[in-house]
XYZ file of C-alpha atoms in Angstrom:
329
model
C 176.323 47.849 -59.546
C 173.042 46.202 -60.485
C 170.763 44.759 -57.789
C 171.309 41.081 -57.003
C 170.220 38.554 -59.607
C 170.531 34.804 -59.860
C 174.042 33.313 -59.358
C 175.834 31.781 -62.339
C 176.725 28.566 -60.479
C 175.379 26.737 -57.493
C 177.879 26.059 -54.682
C 177.370 22.308 -55.176
C 178.567 22.295 -58.761
C 182.276 22.394 -59.421
C 183.308 24.830 -62.153
C 184.211 23.367 -65.508
C 187.884 23.120 -66.384
C 188.328 24.820 -69.704
C 190.980 24.243 -72.345
C 192.096 27.395 -74.146
C 189.585 27.139 -77.023
C 186.665 26.628 -74.650
C 187.940 29.478 -72.498
C 187.795 31.669 -75.593
C 184.168 30.745 -76.236
C 183.054 31.282 -72.632
C 185.171 34.304 -71.778
C 185.854 36.142 -75.007
C 182.380 35.797 -76.493
C 180.794 36.434 -73.106
C 182.696 39.696 -72.922
C 181.593 40.747 -76.399
C 177.940 39.950 -75.715
C 178.062 41.787 -72.398
C 179.428 44.885 -74.104
C 176.883 44.720 -76.898
C 179.483 44.786 -79.648
C 178.414 44.300 -83.228
C 180.170 42.082 -85.739
C 182.298 44.911 -87.130
C 183.460 45.966 -83.675
C 184.573 42.417 -82.913
C 187.220 42.408 -85.621
C 190.782 42.704 -84.349
C 192.143 46.222 -84.685
C 195.853 46.820 -85.114
C 195.323 50.185 -83.369
C 197.829 52.582 -82.011
C 200.754 52.487 -84.386
C 199.080 51.049 -87.415
C 196.886 48.471 -89.062
C 198.170 45.065 -90.152
C 200.038 46.205 -93.199
C 202.366 48.978 -94.183
C 200.439 52.168 -93.352
C 201.032 53.150 -89.717
C 198.597 55.417 -87.938
C 200.071 58.747 -86.797
C 199.490 58.515 -83.057
C 199.988 56.047 -80.228
C 197.884 55.870 -77.073
C 199.462 55.037 -73.716
C 197.859 54.399 -70.318
C 199.391 56.562 -67.578
C 198.462 55.941 -63.939
C 198.978 58.484 -61.163
C 199.823 56.776 -57.876
C 198.651 58.343 -54.608
C 199.043 57.141 -50.990
C 195.330 56.582 -50.236
C 191.990 56.854 -52.043
C 191.286 59.972 -49.964
C 194.011 61.924 -51.815
C 192.756 64.888 -53.882
C 191.833 64.300 -57.535
C 194.842 64.005 -59.810
C 195.251 66.460 -62.677
C 197.855 66.082 -65.410
C 198.866 68.263 -68.320
C 201.472 67.731 -71.018
C 203.942 69.807 -68.982
C 203.713 67.472 -65.984
C 205.677 64.632 -67.562
C 208.238 63.689 -70.193
C 208.071 60.545 -72.299
C 211.021 58.745 -73.886
C 210.406 56.087 -76.523
C 213.509 54.073 -77.488
C 215.598 56.708 -75.722
C 214.161 59.559 -77.793
C 212.162 62.321 -76.085
C 208.705 62.493 -77.622
C 206.266 65.352 -78.116
C 203.120 64.620 -76.100
C 200.049 65.633 -78.076
C 197.586 65.322 -75.182
C 196.917 63.658 -71.846
C 193.339 63.325 -70.671
C 191.539 61.498 -67.824
C 189.967 58.180 -68.852
C 186.468 58.149 -67.288
C 185.385 54.849 -68.860
C 184.345 51.759 -66.925
C 186.857 48.946 -66.365
C 186.958 45.303 -67.379
C 188.682 43.377 -64.576
C 189.705 39.726 -64.259
C 190.408 38.430 -60.747
C 192.895 35.621 -61.454
C 193.739 33.390 -58.470
C 196.264 30.588 -58.069
C 194.271 27.434 -57.285
C 197.226 25.041 -57.159
C 197.580 22.517 -54.342
C 200.752 24.011 -52.820
C 199.689 27.663 -52.907
C 199.971 29.049 -49.387
C 196.585 30.774 -49.330
C 193.422 28.965 -48.260
C 190.300 28.977 -50.413
C 188.400 30.900 -47.740
C 190.974 33.685 -47.947
C 190.705 33.684 -51.754
C 186.966 34.193 -51.400
C 187.477 37.087 -49.011
C 189.941 38.815 -51.351
C 187.490 38.450 -54.223
C 184.638 39.798 -52.094
C 186.774 42.788 -51.065
C 187.246 43.636 -54.723
C 183.550 43.114 -55.518
C 182.578 45.614 -52.798
C 184.834 48.286 -54.288
C 183.630 48.097 -57.914
C 182.321 51.312 -59.423
C 179.143 51.576 -61.476
C 179.750 50.133 -64.925
C 182.814 48.093 -63.971
C 182.625 44.426 -64.949
C 184.455 41.612 -63.201
C 185.302 38.003 -64.049
C 186.534 35.440 -61.511
C 189.055 32.867 -62.756
C 191.023 30.236 -60.878
C 194.014 28.562 -62.455
C 196.097 25.455 -61.849
C 196.916 23.336 -64.919
C 194.219 25.240 -66.788
C 192.109 28.365 -66.153
C 188.600 27.838 -64.794
C 185.882 30.464 -65.028
C 184.157 30.687 -61.643
C 181.991 33.631 -62.670
C 181.752 35.026 -66.177
C 182.125 38.737 -66.826
C 179.370 40.676 -65.029
C 178.572 43.644 -62.809
C 176.039 41.594 -60.827
C 177.156 41.346 -57.194
C 175.101 38.220 -56.448
C 176.651 36.280 -59.322
C 180.146 37.367 -58.340
C 179.676 36.467 -54.672
C 178.387 33.029 -55.669
C 181.384 32.538 -57.951
C 183.781 33.543 -55.174
C 182.686 30.468 -53.203
C 183.978 28.125 -55.918
C 187.732 28.487 -55.488
C 189.396 25.088 -54.949
C 192.939 23.790 -54.842
C 194.476 21.103 -57.056
C 197.454 20.301 -59.254
C 200.237 22.710 -60.252
C 200.191 26.410 -61.204
C 200.584 27.242 -64.883
C 200.616 30.981 -64.319
C 202.075 32.065 -67.659
C 199.572 29.946 -69.609
C 196.719 31.471 -67.599
C 197.929 35.027 -68.195
C 198.166 34.399 -71.930
C 194.708 32.782 -72.069
C 193.069 35.689 -70.240
C 194.897 38.270 -72.355
C 194.159 36.695 -75.722
C 190.671 35.342 -75.057
C 189.166 38.017 -72.805
C 190.936 41.292 -73.536
C 192.131 40.885 -77.105
C 188.592 40.741 -78.581
C 187.425 43.724 -76.469
C 188.448 46.403 -78.959
C 186.203 49.091 -77.407
C 187.464 48.634 -73.827
C 190.277 50.987 -72.780
C 190.647 49.918 -69.137
C 191.866 46.310 -69.009
C 192.939 45.018 -65.591
C 194.110 41.706 -64.142
C 194.112 41.428 -60.345
C 196.464 38.503 -59.754
C 196.348 36.592 -56.464
C 199.621 34.662 -56.605
C 203.136 34.235 -55.263
C 204.477 34.369 -58.846
C 205.353 30.673 -59.051
C 204.873 28.855 -62.353
C 205.284 25.157 -63.029
C 204.915 23.574 -66.444
C 203.528 26.398 -68.581
C 203.887 26.013 -72.328
C 204.087 29.808 -72.484
C 207.353 31.500 -71.546
C 207.401 34.372 -69.072
C 208.623 36.712 -71.815
C 205.742 35.742 -74.128
C 203.150 36.235 -71.371
C 204.502 39.696 -70.511
C 204.721 40.741 -74.175
C 201.097 39.696 -74.716
C 199.968 41.761 -71.722
C 201.862 44.804 -72.983
C 200.612 44.492 -76.546
C 196.979 44.292 -75.356
C 197.521 47.193 -72.901
C 196.536 45.091 -69.867
C 197.590 46.395 -66.451
C 198.464 43.791 -63.794
C 197.912 44.389 -60.093
C 199.251 41.680 -57.778
C 198.066 40.549 -54.358
C 201.374 38.996 -53.384
C 201.398 35.827 -51.285
C 204.316 34.151 -49.516
C 206.780 32.603 -51.983
C 206.356 28.851 -51.598
C 209.948 28.324 -52.856
C 211.447 30.760 -50.311
C 213.716 32.176 -53.003
C 215.225 28.851 -54.063
C 217.418 28.850 -57.211
C 215.497 28.392 -60.464
C 216.677 27.353 -63.917
C 216.644 30.315 -66.295
C 214.542 28.440 -68.850
C 211.739 28.198 -66.255
C 211.441 31.946 -65.912
C 212.285 34.338 -63.058
C 211.967 33.521 -59.380
C 208.381 33.981 -58.151
C 208.829 37.332 -56.407
C 210.783 38.684 -59.364
C 208.106 37.453 -61.770
C 205.443 39.461 -59.920
C 207.658 42.532 -59.886
C 208.311 42.328 -63.621
C 204.652 41.647 -64.456
C 203.367 44.601 -62.446
C 206.085 47.121 -63.269
C 206.218 45.990 -66.891
C 202.512 46.713 -67.419
C 202.199 49.869 -65.304
C 200.574 48.071 -62.376
C 201.706 47.578 -58.792
C 201.908 44.944 -56.044
C 200.163 44.848 -52.690
C 200.984 42.653 -49.735
C 198.349 39.991 -49.226
C 197.378 41.389 -45.811
C 197.246 45.011 -46.986
C 193.827 46.137 -45.769
C 193.206 48.915 -48.292
C 194.496 47.093 -51.367
C 191.106 46.750 -53.091
C 190.115 50.343 -52.344
C 193.427 51.787 -53.549
C 193.386 49.625 -56.654
C 189.843 50.529 -57.720
C 190.391 54.206 -56.899
C 193.336 54.239 -59.287
C 191.379 52.503 -62.010
C 188.392 54.827 -61.704
C 189.924 58.228 -60.970
C 193.637 58.211 -61.723
C 193.970 56.678 -65.195
C 194.919 58.897 -68.114
C 195.247 58.410 -71.875
C 198.364 59.926 -73.353
C 198.659 60.499 -77.116
C 201.909 61.038 -78.972
C 203.294 60.725 -82.453
C 206.440 58.571 -82.145
C 209.476 60.153 -83.738
C 212.830 58.582 -84.666
C 211.803 55.062 -83.608
C 211.497 51.723 -85.379
C 207.826 50.746 -85.050
C 208.485 47.141 -86.139
C 210.480 46.274 -83.012
C 209.809 46.393 -79.272
C 211.044 49.624 -77.649
C 211.672 50.698 -74.080
C 209.420 53.414 -72.654
C 210.525 55.762 -69.895
C 208.191 58.206 -68.149
C 209.498 61.079 -66.016
C 207.304 63.241 -63.780
C 208.173 66.940 -63.662
C 207.355 66.986 -59.940
C 209.525 64.600 -57.915
C 206.635 64.212 -55.436
C 204.445 62.677 -58.141
C 204.559 58.968 -59.009
C 203.466 58.153 -62.559
C 203.357 54.645 -64.029
C 203.051 53.203 -67.512
C 204.097 50.003 -69.233
C 207.856 49.650 -69.715
C 207.851 48.385 -73.284
C 206.078 49.437 -76.464
C 205.588 46.266 -78.523
C 205.936 46.156 -82.327
C 203.145 48.008 -84.109
C 201.721 44.837 -85.653
C 200.829 43.407 -82.210
C 199.344 46.458 -80.498
C 195.629 46.559 -79.724
C 194.059 49.983 -79.444
């Protein structure tokens, strides 16, 4: 990481609450400028299975993550014989699987609602734990959400700016989790067409109240943009109380579906090595798998199923391949 520079916000200034369009300008354009993308690179690409139209591209790209017990585990190596991929129930021929050595773009997204059972000081400490574990080239954004997402520190690899931003968490109002996930996906990751490692570290209990976005729409957006969700799971404030189906899954189930559905994983809030394990995976245990889908309908969402040849190996990937017209390479 770069040596300390000036912080983006002073501790005495509350962060600005941003509606979705403003969030796009601050977050999405900030990301593009930080990556040095030109105008052509900022155009949306209908990558993996085809451009917006009727001429699909021949190959799809899929993130595969190898899970190990601790960061001290030996380097992971994968070949095409180490796993089997099923797309829509059909076994696929894997063209290649290679390590992804690129830097990561990470959004630390924390529940800032009034009833969330984590204090702001603890939120700061979790953010600082993640900041300490970043690898060279990784870029991090800090966002708190209640009724709307608030950028506490824009995308940067500057430790001083991130530490200053981590002091700005505050609690108010109700948690619109699904709206926040959609805003981050569409306004931060969707424009970043040259970034292959897209990560949300979600500090939450999974509870949503009042989102205009449905759970299903939020998850589909994450999958289509190839965003992987890691969760730092807090105590469920509802204690498993019944929940109307139209409001989405129960909080704990929502976190499970978000992480498993995107190829991520959950950590207990008090898990000491969570940040180290998470960043070790992102840096050293991510792979890009290429395959040419056969006997599938690319215009509909399809289930993906990954099987490791060795039953001692844990491999993860997103559970659903969205329609080709929504996929971002």
